[in-house]
Coordinates of C-alpha atoms and ligand atoms in Angstrom, one line a residue:
Chain A
M1 CA 40.2 -87.3 105.8
G2 CA 39.3 -84.8 103.2
E3 CA 39.9 -82.0 105.7
R4 CA 42.9 -80.7 103.8
T5 CA 40.8 -79.5 100.9
E6 CA 37.9 -78.2 103.1
Q7 CA 36.4 -75.0 101.8
V8 CA 34.0 -72.7 103.8
I9 CA 31.5 -70.4 102.1
T10 CA 29.6 -68.1 104.4
L11 CA 26.4 -66.2 103.7
S12 CA 24.7 -63.9 106.2
L13 CA 21.2 -62.5 105.6
P14 CA 19.0 -60.0 107.3
S15 CA 15.9 -61.9 108.5
S16 CA 13.4 -61.3 105.7
M17 CA 11.5 -64.1 104.0
Q18 CA 12.3 -62.3 100.8
H19 CA 15.9 -63.4 101.1
V20 CA 15.0 -67.1 101.0
Y21 CA 15.2 -66.8 97.2
L22 CA 18.8 -65.6 97.5
L23 CA 19.6 -68.5 99.9
D24 CA 18.1 -70.8 97.3
V25 CA 20.3 -69.5 94.4
V26 CA 23.4 -69.8 96.6
V27 CA 22.7 -73.4 97.6
S28 CA 21.7 -74.3 94.1
E29 CA 24.9 -72.9 92.7
I30 CA 27.1 -74.5 95.3
L31 CA 25.4 -77.8 94.7
K32 CA 25.9 -77.4 90.9
E33 CA 29.6 -77.1 91.5
M34 CA 29.7 -80.3 93.5
D35 CA 29.7 -83.8 92.3
L36 CA 26.3 -85.0 93.5
G37 CA 23.3 -86.8 92.0
E38 CA 20.2 -84.8 91.1
D39 CA 18.2 -86.4 93.9
V40 CA 20.8 -85.6 96.5
Q41 CA 21.0 -82.0 95.3
E42 CA 17.2 -81.7 95.7
Q43 CA 17.3 -83.1 99.2
I44 CA 20.1 -80.8 100.4
N45 CA 18.5 -77.8 98.7
L46 CA 15.2 -78.5 100.5
A47 CA 16.8 -79.1 103.9
V48 CA 18.7 -75.8 103.6
I49 CA 15.5 -73.9 102.6
E50 CA 13.6 -75.4 105.6
A51 CA 16.4 -74.6 108.1
G52 CA 16.8 -71.1 106.6
T53 CA 13.1 -70.4 106.8
N54 CA 13.0 -71.6 110.4
A55 CA 16.0 -69.4 111.3
I56 CA 14.4 -66.3 109.7
K57 CA 10.8 -66.9 110.8
H58 CA 10.9 -68.8 114.1
G59 CA 14.4 -67.9 115.3
N60 CA 14.8 -64.2 114.3
K61 CA 11.0 -63.6 113.9
E62 CA 11.7 -61.7 110.7
D63 CA 13.5 -58.9 112.6
L64 CA 15.6 -57.3 109.9
S65 CA 18.3 -56.3 112.4
K66 CA 18.9 -60.0 113.2
K67 CA 21.1 -62.1 110.9
A68 CA 20.6 -65.7 109.7
T69 CA 24.0 -67.1 108.9
F70 CA 24.8 -70.0 106.7
Q71 CA 28.1 -71.8 106.6
F72 CA 28.6 -74.2 103.7
V73 CA 31.5 -76.5 104.4
L74 CA 32.7 -78.4 101.4
A75 CA 34.9 -81.4 102.1
D76 CA 36.0 -84.3 100.0
D77 CA 33.7 -86.8 101.8
K78 CA 30.8 -84.7 103.0
F79 CA 28.9 -81.4 102.7
T80 CA 28.1 -79.7 106.0
I81 CA 25.7 -76.7 106.4
V82 CA 25.6 -74.8 109.7
I83 CA 22.7 -72.4 110.2
T84 CA 22.8 -69.9 113.0
D85 CA 20.1 -67.5 114.1
E86 CA 19.9 -64.9 116.8
G87 CA 16.7 -66.1 118.4
E88 CA 15.8 -67.8 121.6
G89 CA 16.0 -71.4 120.4
F90 CA 13.7 -74.3 121.0
T91 CA 13.6 -77.8 122.1
R92 CA 13.5 -80.4 119.3
Q93 CA 11.8 -83.0 121.5
E94 CA 8.9 -80.8 122.2
V95 CA 8.0 -80.4 118.5
A96 CA 5.0 -82.6 117.5
D97 CA 5.5 -85.4 115.0
P98 CA 3.9 -84.4 111.7
L99 CA 3.3 -88.0 110.8
D100 CA 1.1 -88.6 113.8
P101 CA -2.4 -89.1 112.3
E102 CA -3.8 -86.2 114.4
N103 CA -1.3 -83.8 112.8
L104 CA -1.6 -85.0 109.2
L105 CA -4.0 -82.2 108.2
K106 CA -2.1 -79.4 109.9
S107 CA -0.8 -76.8 107.6
S108 CA 2.6 -76.5 109.3
G109 CA 5.1 -78.5 111.4
R110 CA 6.9 -80.5 108.7
G111 CA 10.1 -78.5 108.3
L112 CA 12.3 -80.3 110.9
F113 CA 11.0 -83.6 109.8
L114 CA 11.9 -83.0 106.2
M115 CA 15.4 -81.7 107.1
E116 CA 16.1 -84.9 109.1
A117 CA 14.6 -87.0 106.3
C118 CA 16.8 -85.3 103.6
M119 CA 20.1 -85.1 105.4
D120 CA 22.3 -87.8 106.9
S121 CA 22.5 -86.0 110.2
V122 CA 20.9 -83.0 111.8
T123 CA 22.2 -81.7 115.1
Y124 CA 20.7 -78.9 117.2
E125 CA 23.2 -76.9 119.2
A126 CA 23.1 -73.9 121.5
N127 CA 19.4 -74.5 122.3
G128 CA 18.5 -75.0 118.6
T129 CA 19.9 -71.6 117.5
I130 CA 22.7 -73.5 115.7
V131 CA 21.6 -76.3 113.4
K132 CA 24.3 -78.5 111.8
M133 CA 23.3 -80.7 108.9
V134 CA 25.5 -83.2 107.1
K135 CA 25.3 -85.1 103.9
Y136 CA 27.9 -87.7 103.2
K137 CA 29.1 -88.0 99.6
E138 CA 29.2 -91.8 99.7
T139 CA 28.0 -94.1 102.4
P140 CA 30.2 -93.2 105.4
A141 CA 32.7 -95.8 106.6
P142 CA 31.1 -98.0 109.3
Chain B
M1 CA 6.6 -69.3 91.4
Q2 CA 4.1 -68.4 88.7
I3 CA 0.4 -69.4 88.7
N4 CA -1.8 -69.5 85.6
L5 CA -5.5 -69.7 86.2
R6 CA -7.9 -71.2 83.6
H7 CA -11.4 -72.7 83.4
K8 CA -12.8 -75.8 81.8
G9 CA -16.5 -75.9 82.2
S10 CA -17.2 -75.8 85.9
I11 CA -13.6 -76.7 86.7
T12 CA -10.9 -74.3 87.7
I13 CA -7.3 -75.3 86.8
L14 CA -4.2 -73.7 88.3
D15 CA -1.0 -74.3 86.4
I16 CA 1.7 -73.8 88.9
E17 CA 5.3 -73.2 87.8
G18 CA 8.8 -72.9 89.4
K19 CA 9.9 -73.2 92.9
I20 CA 7.4 -72.9 95.8
I21 CA 9.6 -71.7 98.6
G22 CA 9.7 -68.9 101.1
A23 CA 6.6 -66.8 100.9
D24 CA 5.3 -68.5 97.7
A25 CA 3.1 -70.8 99.8
L26 CA 1.2 -67.8 101.2
A27 CA 0.7 -66.5 97.7
L28 CA -0.5 -69.9 96.4
K29 CA -2.9 -70.2 99.4
A30 CA -4.2 -66.8 98.8
V31 CA -5.0 -67.6 95.1
I32 CA -6.8 -70.8 96.1
D33 CA -8.7 -69.1 99.0
E34 CA -9.9 -66.5 96.5
Q35 CA -11.3 -69.2 94.3
V36 CA -13.0 -70.9 97.3
Q37 CA -14.7 -67.6 98.2
L38 CA -15.7 -66.9 94.6
A39 CA -17.2 -70.3 94.2
N40 CA -19.0 -70.1 97.5
S41 CA -20.6 -66.8 96.7
Q42 CA -22.1 -68.0 93.5
T43 CA -25.2 -70.1 92.9
E44 CA -23.9 -72.1 89.9
N45 CA -22.2 -75.3 90.8
D46 CA -24.0 -75.2 94.1
G47 CA -21.3 -72.9 95.4
R48 CA -18.7 -75.6 95.2
L49 CA -15.2 -75.3 93.9
N50 CA -13.8 -78.0 91.6
L51 CA -10.1 -77.4 91.4
I52 CA -7.2 -79.1 89.6
L53 CA -3.7 -78.2 90.6
N54 CA -1.4 -78.8 87.7
M55 CA 1.9 -79.5 89.4
E56 CA 3.8 -80.6 86.3
R57 CA 6.1 -77.6 86.2
I58 CA 6.9 -77.3 89.9
Q59 CA 10.6 -77.6 90.3
M60 CA 10.7 -77.7 94.0
M61 CA 8.3 -77.3 96.9
D62 CA 9.1 -76.8 100.6
S63 CA 7.1 -77.7 103.7
S64 CA 5.1 -74.4 103.6
G65 CA 4.0 -75.4 100.0
L66 CA 2.9 -78.7 101.3
G67 CA 1.1 -76.9 104.2
A68 CA -0.7 -74.7 101.6
L69 CA -1.9 -77.8 99.8
V70 CA -3.2 -79.4 103.0
A71 CA -4.9 -76.1 104.1
S72 CA -6.5 -75.8 100.6
Y73 CA -7.7 -79.3 100.8
T74 CA -9.4 -78.6 104.1
S75 CA -11.1 -75.4 103.1
I76 CA -12.3 -76.8 99.8
R77 CA -13.7 -79.9 101.5
R78 CA -15.5 -77.6 103.9
I79 CA -17.6 -76.1 101.0
Q80 CA -18.1 -79.6 99.6
G81 CA -15.7 -78.9 96.7
R82 CA -13.1 -81.1 95.2
V83 CA -9.4 -80.6 94.7
V84 CA -7.2 -83.1 92.8
L85 CA -3.5 -83.0 91.8
L86 CA -2.3 -83.3 88.2
N87 CA 1.1 -84.5 87.0
L88 CA 3.2 -84.7 90.1
G89 CA 6.9 -84.6 89.3
G90 CA 9.3 -86.9 91.1
S91 CA 10.4 -84.5 93.9
V92 CA 6.9 -83.2 94.7
R93 CA 5.6 -86.8 94.8
N94 CA 8.4 -87.8 97.1
L95 CA 7.5 -84.9 99.4
I96 CA 3.9 -85.9 99.6
V97 CA 4.8 -89.6 100.1
M98 CA 7.3 -88.7 102.9
A99 CA 4.7 -86.6 104.6
K100 CA 2.2 -89.5 104.4
L101 CA -0.3 -87.3 102.5
M102 CA -0.7 -89.6 99.4
T103 CA -4.0 -91.0 100.8
I104 CA -5.4 -87.5 101.2
F105 CA -4.9 -86.4 97.6
D106 CA -6.3 -87.8 94.4
C107 CA -3.6 -87.7 91.8
Y108 CA -3.9 -88.0 88.0
N109 CA -1.4 -88.1 85.1
S110 CA -3.6 -86.4 82.5
E111 CA -6.0 -83.5 82.5
A112 CA -8.8 -85.6 81.0
E113 CA -8.4 -88.2 83.8
A114 CA -8.3 -85.4 86.4
I115 CA -11.5 -83.9 85.0
A116 CA -13.2 -87.3 84.9
G117 CA -12.0 -88.0 88.4
I118 CA -13.6 -84.7 89.7
M119 CA -16.8 -85.3 87.8
K120 CA -17.6 -88.8 88.9
S121 CA -17.4 -88.0 92.6
Chain C
M1 CA 18.4 -40.7 104.9
G2 CA 17.4 -44.2 104.0
E3 CA 19.6 -45.5 106.8
R4 CA 16.7 -46.8 108.7
T5 CA 15.9 -49.6 106.2
E6 CA 19.5 -50.4 105.5
Q7 CA 20.1 -54.1 105.0
V8 CA 23.4 -55.9 104.9
I9 CA 24.0 -59.2 103.1
T10 CA 27.4 -60.7 103.5
L11 CA 29.1 -63.4 101.4
S12 CA 32.5 -64.8 102.1
L13 CA 34.4 -67.1 99.7
P14 CA 37.6 -69.1 99.7
S15 CA 39.8 -67.6 97.0
S16 CA 39.2 -69.8 94.0
M17 CA 38.3 -68.4 90.6
Q18 CA 35.7 -71.1 90.4
H19 CA 33.6 -69.2 93.0
V20 CA 33.3 -66.2 90.8
Y21 CA 30.2 -67.9 89.4
L22 CA 28.7 -68.1 92.8
L23 CA 29.5 -64.4 93.4
D24 CA 27.7 -63.7 90.1
V25 CA 24.5 -65.5 91.0
V26 CA 24.4 -63.7 94.4
V27 CA 24.9 -60.3 92.8
S28 CA 22.4 -61.0 90.0
E29 CA 19.8 -62.2 92.5
I30 CA 20.2 -59.2 94.8
L31 CA 20.0 -56.9 91.8
K32 CA 16.8 -58.6 90.7
E33 CA 15.2 -57.9 94.1
M34 CA 16.1 -54.2 93.8
D35 CA 14.4 -51.5 91.8
L36 CA 17.0 -50.7 89.2
G37 CA 17.1 -50.4 85.4
E38 CA 18.6 -53.2 83.4
D39 CA 21.6 -51.1 82.3
V40 CA 22.4 -50.2 85.9
Q41 CA 22.1 -53.8 86.9
E42 CA 24.6 -54.8 84.3
Q43 CA 27.0 -52.1 85.4
I44 CA 26.9 -53.1 89.0
N45 CA 27.1 -56.8 88.2
L46 CA 30.3 -56.2 86.1
A47 CA 31.9 -54.0 88.7
V48 CA 31.4 -56.6 91.4
I49 CA 32.8 -59.4 89.2
E50 CA 35.9 -57.2 88.5
A51 CA 36.5 -56.4 92.1
G52 CA 35.9 -60.0 93.2
T53 CA 38.2 -61.3 90.6
N54 CA 40.9 -58.9 91.7
A55 CA 40.4 -59.8 95.4
I56 CA 40.7 -63.5 94.6
K57 CA 43.5 -63.3 92.0
H58 CA 45.7 -60.3 92.9
G59 CA 44.8 -59.9 96.6
N60 CA 44.6 -63.4 97.8
K61 CA 46.6 -65.0 95.0
E62 CA 44.1 -67.8 94.8
D63 CA 45.1 -69.1 98.2
L64 CA 42.1 -71.2 99.3
S65 CA 42.8 -70.5 102.9
K66 CA 42.3 -66.8 102.3
K67 CA 38.8 -65.3 102.1
A68 CA 37.3 -62.7 99.8
T69 CA 34.4 -61.0 101.6
F70 CA 31.6 -59.1 100.0
Q71 CA 29.2 -56.9 101.9
F72 CA 26.2 -55.8 100.0
V73 CA 24.6 -52.8 101.7
L74 CA 21.1 -52.1 100.5
A75 CA 19.8 -48.6 101.4
D76 CA 16.8 -46.6 100.1
D77 CA 19.0 -44.2 98.2
K78 CA 22.1 -46.2 97.3
F79 CA 23.6 -49.7 96.9
T80 CA 27.1 -50.1 98.4
I81 CA 29.4 -53.1 97.9
V82 CA 32.5 -53.5 100.1
I83 CA 35.0 -56.1 98.9
T84 CA 37.7 -57.1 101.3
D85 CA 40.7 -59.4 100.7
E86 CA 43.5 -60.7 102.8
G87 CA 46.3 -59.7 100.5
E88 CA 49.1 -57.1 100.6
G89 CA 47.2 -54.4 98.8
F90 CA 48.4 -52.1 96.0
T91 CA 48.5 -48.5 95.0
R92 CA 45.8 -47.3 92.6
Q93 CA 47.9 -44.5 91.3
E94 CA 50.6 -46.9 90.1
V95 CA 48.3 -48.9 87.9
A96 CA 48.7 -48.0 84.2
D97 CA 45.8 -46.3 82.3
P98 CA 44.3 -49.0 79.9
L99 CA 43.1 -46.2 77.6
D100 CA 46.7 -45.0 77.0
P101 CA 47.4 -46.0 73.3
E102 CA 50.4 -48.0 74.3
N103 CA 48.2 -50.2 76.5
L104 CA 45.3 -50.7 74.2
L105 CA 46.5 -54.0 72.9
K106 CA 47.4 -55.4 76.3
S107 CA 45.4 -58.4 77.4
S108 CA 44.8 -57.2 80.9
G109 CA 44.7 -54.1 83.1
R110 CA 41.1 -53.0 82.4
G111 CA 39.4 -54.1 85.7
L112 CA 39.8 -51.1 87.9
F113 CA 39.0 -48.8 85.0
L114 CA 35.7 -50.6 84.3
M115 CA 34.8 -50.7 88.1
E116 CA 35.3 -46.9 88.2
A117 CA 33.4 -46.4 84.9
C118 CA 30.4 -48.5 86.1
M119 CA 30.0 -47.2 89.6
D120 CA 29.3 -43.7 91.0
S121 CA 32.2 -44.0 93.3
V122 CA 35.0 -46.4 94.0
T123 CA 37.2 -45.9 97.1
Y124 CA 40.3 -47.9 98.0
E125 CA 41.0 -48.3 101.7
A126 CA 43.5 -50.2 103.8
N127 CA 46.1 -50.1 101.0
G128 CA 43.5 -51.3 98.5
T129 CA 42.6 -54.5 100.4
I130 CA 39.2 -52.9 101.0
V131 CA 37.4 -51.6 98.0
K132 CA 34.1 -49.7 98.5
M133 CA 31.8 -49.1 95.5
V134 CA 28.7 -47.1 95.5
K135 CA 25.8 -46.7 93.0
Y136 CA 23.2 -44.1 93.8
K137 CA 19.6 -45.0 93.0
E138 CA 18.8 -41.5 91.7
T139 CA 21.2 -38.6 91.1
P140 CA 22.4 -37.9 94.6
A141 CA 21.4 -34.5 96.1
P142 CA 24.0 -31.9 95.3
Chain D
M1 CA 29.9 -69.9 78.9
Q2 CA 29.3 -72.3 76.0
I3 CA 31.2 -72.3 72.7
N4 CA 30.0 -73.9 69.5
L5 CA 32.5 -74.3 66.7
R6 CA 31.5 -74.6 63.1
H7 CA 33.0 -74.1 59.6
K8 CA 31.7 -72.3 56.5
G9 CA 34.2 -72.9 53.7
S10 CA 37.6 -71.6 54.9
I11 CA 36.0 -69.7 57.7
T12 CA 35.8 -70.8 61.3
I13 CA 32.8 -69.5 63.3
L14 CA 32.6 -69.6 67.1
D15 CA 29.1 -69.1 68.5
I16 CA 29.7 -68.0 72.1
E17 CA 26.9 -68.1 74.6
G18 CA 26.3 -67.1 78.2
K19 CA 28.4 -65.1 80.6
I20 CA 32.2 -64.8 80.1
I21 CA 33.4 -64.2 83.6
G22 CA 36.0 -65.7 85.9
A23 CA 38.0 -68.4 84.2
D24 CA 35.8 -68.4 81.1
A25 CA 38.2 -66.0 79.3
L26 CA 41.0 -68.5 79.7
A27 CA 38.8 -71.2 78.2
L28 CA 37.8 -68.9 75.3
K29 CA 41.4 -68.0 74.7
A30 CA 42.4 -71.7 74.7
V31 CA 39.8 -72.5 72.1
I32 CA 40.9 -69.7 69.8
D33 CA 44.6 -70.5 70.3
E34 CA 43.9 -74.1 69.2
Q35 CA 42.3 -72.9 66.0
V36 CA 45.3 -70.5 65.4
Q37 CA 47.7 -73.4 65.8
L38 CA 45.6 -75.8 63.7
A39 CA 45.3 -73.3 60.8
N40 CA 49.0 -72.5 61.1
S41 CA 50.0 -76.1 60.8
Q42 CA 48.0 -76.6 57.6
T43 CA 48.9 -75.7 54.1
E44 CA 45.4 -74.9 52.9
N45 CA 44.4 -71.2 53.3
D46 CA 48.1 -70.4 53.5
G47 CA 48.1 -71.4 57.1
R48 CA 45.9 -68.4 58.0
L49 CA 42.9 -68.5 60.3
N50 CA 39.7 -66.7 59.3
L51 CA 37.6 -66.4 62.4
I52 CA 34.1 -65.0 63.1
L53 CA 33.2 -64.6 66.8
N54 CA 29.4 -64.7 67.0
M55 CA 28.8 -62.7 70.2
E56 CA 25.0 -62.5 69.8
R57 CA 24.2 -64.7 72.8
I58 CA 26.8 -63.4 75.2
Q59 CA 24.9 -62.1 78.2
M60 CA 27.9 -60.5 79.9
M61 CA 31.6 -60.2 79.5
D62 CA 34.2 -59.0 82.0
S63 CA 37.6 -57.4 81.5
S64 CA 39.3 -60.8 81.1
G65 CA 36.9 -61.6 78.3
L66 CA 37.9 -58.4 76.6
G67 CA 41.5 -59.3 77.2
A68 CA 41.0 -62.6 75.5
L69 CA 39.5 -60.9 72.5
V70 CA 42.5 -58.5 72.3
A71 CA 45.0 -61.3 72.7
S72 CA 43.3 -63.4 70.1
Y73 CA 43.3 -60.4 67.7
T74 CA 47.0 -60.1 68.2
S75 CA 47.9 -63.8 67.7
I76 CA 45.6 -64.1 64.7
R77 CA 47.1 -61.0 63.1
R78 CA 50.6 -62.5 63.7
I79 CA 49.8 -65.4 61.3
Q80 CA 48.2 -63.0 58.8
G81 CA 44.7 -64.3 59.7
R82 CA 41.5 -62.3 60.2
V83 CA 39.1 -62.1 63.1
V84 CA 35.8 -60.2 63.0
L85 CA 33.0 -59.8 65.5
L86 CA 29.4 -60.7 64.7
N87 CA 26.2 -59.4 66.3
L88 CA 27.5 -57.5 69.3
G89 CA 24.8 -57.1 72.0
G90 CA 24.4 -53.8 73.8
S91 CA 26.4 -54.6 76.9
V92 CA 29.4 -56.1 75.0
R93 CA 29.4 -53.2 72.6
N94 CA 29.4 -50.8 75.5
L95 CA 32.4 -52.6 77.0
I96 CA 34.4 -52.5 73.7
V97 CA 33.5 -48.8 73.2
M98 CA 34.5 -47.9 76.8
A99 CA 37.8 -49.7 76.4
K100 CA 38.4 -47.8 73.1
L101 CA 38.7 -51.0 71.2
M102 CA 36.0 -50.2 68.5
T103 CA 38.7 -49.2 66.0
I104 CA 40.6 -52.5 66.5
F105 CA 37.7 -54.8 65.7
D106 CA 35.6 -55.1 62.6
C107 CA 32.0 -55.7 63.6
Y108 CA 29.1 -57.0 61.5
N109 CA 25.4 -57.5 62.1
S110 CA 24.9 -60.5 59.8
E111 CA 26.8 -63.6 59.1
A112 CA 26.8 -62.9 55.4
E113 CA 28.3 -59.5 55.9
A114 CA 30.9 -60.9 58.3
I115 CA 31.9 -63.5 55.7
A116 CA 32.0 -60.9 52.9
G117 CA 34.1 -58.6 55.2
I118 CA 36.7 -61.4 55.8
M119 CA 36.8 -62.4 52.2
K120 CA 37.4 -59.0 50.7
S121 CA 40.4 -58.2 52.9
Ligands
LIG1 N1 15.5 -71.9 114.5 C1 14.4 -72.0 115.3 N2 14.2 -71.2 116.4 C2 13.1 -71.3 117.2 N3 12.2 -72.2 117.0 C3 12.3 -73.1 116.0 C4 13.4 -73.0 115.1 N4 13.2 -74.0 114.2 C5 12.1 -74.7 114.5 N5 11.5 -74.1 115.6 C6 10.2 -74.5 116.3 O1 9.9 -75.8 115.8 C7 8.6 -75.8 115.3 C8 8.5 -76.8 114.1 O2 9.3 -76.3 113.0 P1 9.1 -77.0 111.6 O3 9.1 -78.4 111.8 O4 10.1 -76.4 110.7 O5 7.6 -76.6 111.1 P2 7.0 -75.1 110.9 O6 8.1 -74.2 110.5 O7 6.1 -75.3 109.7 O8 6.3 -74.7 112.2 C9 8.3 -74.3 114.9 O9 6.9 -74.1 114.8 C10 9.1 -73.6 115.9 O10 8.3 -73.5 117.1
LIG2 N1 42.7 -56.4 95.4 C1 43.9 -56.2 94.8 N2 45.1 -56.6 95.5 C2 46.3 -56.4 95.0 N3 46.5 -55.9 93.8 C3 45.4 -55.5 93.0 C4 44.1 -55.6 93.5 N4 43.3 -55.1 92.6 C5 44.1 -54.7 91.6 N5 45.4 -54.9 91.8 C6 46.5 -54.5 91.0 O1 46.1 -53.7 90.0 C7 46.4 -54.2 88.7 C8 45.3 -53.8 87.7 O2 44.1 -54.4 88.0 P1 42.9 -54.5 87.0 O3 42.7 -53.1 86.5 O4 41.7 -55.1 87.6 O5 43.5 -55.3 85.7 P2 43.9 -56.9 85.7 O6 43.2 -57.6 86.8 O7 43.5 -57.3 84.4 O8 45.4 -56.9 85.9 C9 46.5 -55.7 88.9 O9 47.3 -56.3 87.9 C10 47.1 -55.7 90.3 O10 48.5 -55.5 90.2

């Protein structure tokens, strides 16, 4: 369903935090072209920025020779973003819960939590070097 | 992101504008840290910083921005200062609520209330 | 020279004219991050839009399954953009001169001319399916 | 791109705004063609279209935009109408100069002059 009109836009960036602004304008523009509410647009925008920041900072450790790659897959029923880095990966289960009272006053550790809160699904593949995030356009069929 | 700094009596107000993403959080943190140090090195106001962050014109904020807010809260509290948030927009408010940080920050919807809030504590 | 800090940003788009706006925001943002005068920014922006439009329209004939790919190569001394399409190519020499009086009132045929006028060099490779455009940051050494 | 259409007496004015890239030229051409047909189907003004294109707020225009201008010029001339350009910005003017089209278009720097220019011809 919807696969027939699927379109893939790909962006690949050298791993500099400076390029997060470019990522932001790309996501914002793609979202503008789609038929989504403002809240949903903001959620997806935030999730992509968080995942991109992680790929650049934690994955590729801001090594300019390593690429962070973003695939935006536009389908009729859903919007999928696949983020790939060239780092060593990580284990999702080992990351502390930012809502745990002892972590509330920490200045970091909220990115993955926000990605998962903003998107309908977030999947970590290849040891976390590939992050796949999906937002469905309407409530998915049960 | 753009930051405008102004003073009202003993209160420092930062008007923050635009998107706080990428390295912006570091820049915001640096501006606040500078104010903390400045206040702490002066005798007036007992070396305390009274800070209002005017968030009205923030379009978007990521987790590092949120982290900068929390870190600022901690360092200002350490010098017995006060920091309050002014005019939270929908998306920033959502973020703070999601992260369960609403209890940490005092939030106001007008500058006068924010000033009164800082003064009475 | 300048090769050591070379950065490559890649964008790949399904061949729809709708995506020219995305191309535009990408180029505009990259140009904003560079140290170039406003006139030069406008020239490069226009050249990329023209080349992108050609790749999508003439090269890939707006076939959504074909990609138009843009490589933005940022070096200290120059900015290079390589545009690749999946079409059949063309011969530059066979394209009519838009400044020829008999062509002045034609409603098309000015894209390649403008690309070449705006950039320092435009090279057509692989039968014109790869277009390489260069703008030097200062006058290149003789 | 945004287009605002307004009338001053027998003159139609299009205020064009933003970037004219991609498929915008087609849209601009369609708006002008519609005015050509509308004018041509009416008896007032002898079926002619008198058009001012206000280019002041055009940020950027590509070769298809230029093509749309030329095509509009041709179709308006065909019905004995007039089209003039108002307030060309630097980059659009450069484009028209580069393409050697400055001799084709009458250009004015104020609406009053543009109207007078159309009227006297
Ligand atoms: N792409 C990645 N590659 C390697 N480690 C990652 C990646 N994404 C997340 N992590 C790890 O997960 C931790 C939590 O990430 P996150 O929730 O985004 O918070 P923060 O980025 O503020 O640390 C990071 O500190 C890092 O150790
Ligand atoms: N990437 C391309 N693939 C195939 N043909 C091309 C390509 N770029 C240009 N052309 C050919 O060159 C001609 C002139 O292109 P251009 O100067 O951009 O004007 P226009 O696009 O208005 O026709 C096109 O009509 C087309 O035949």
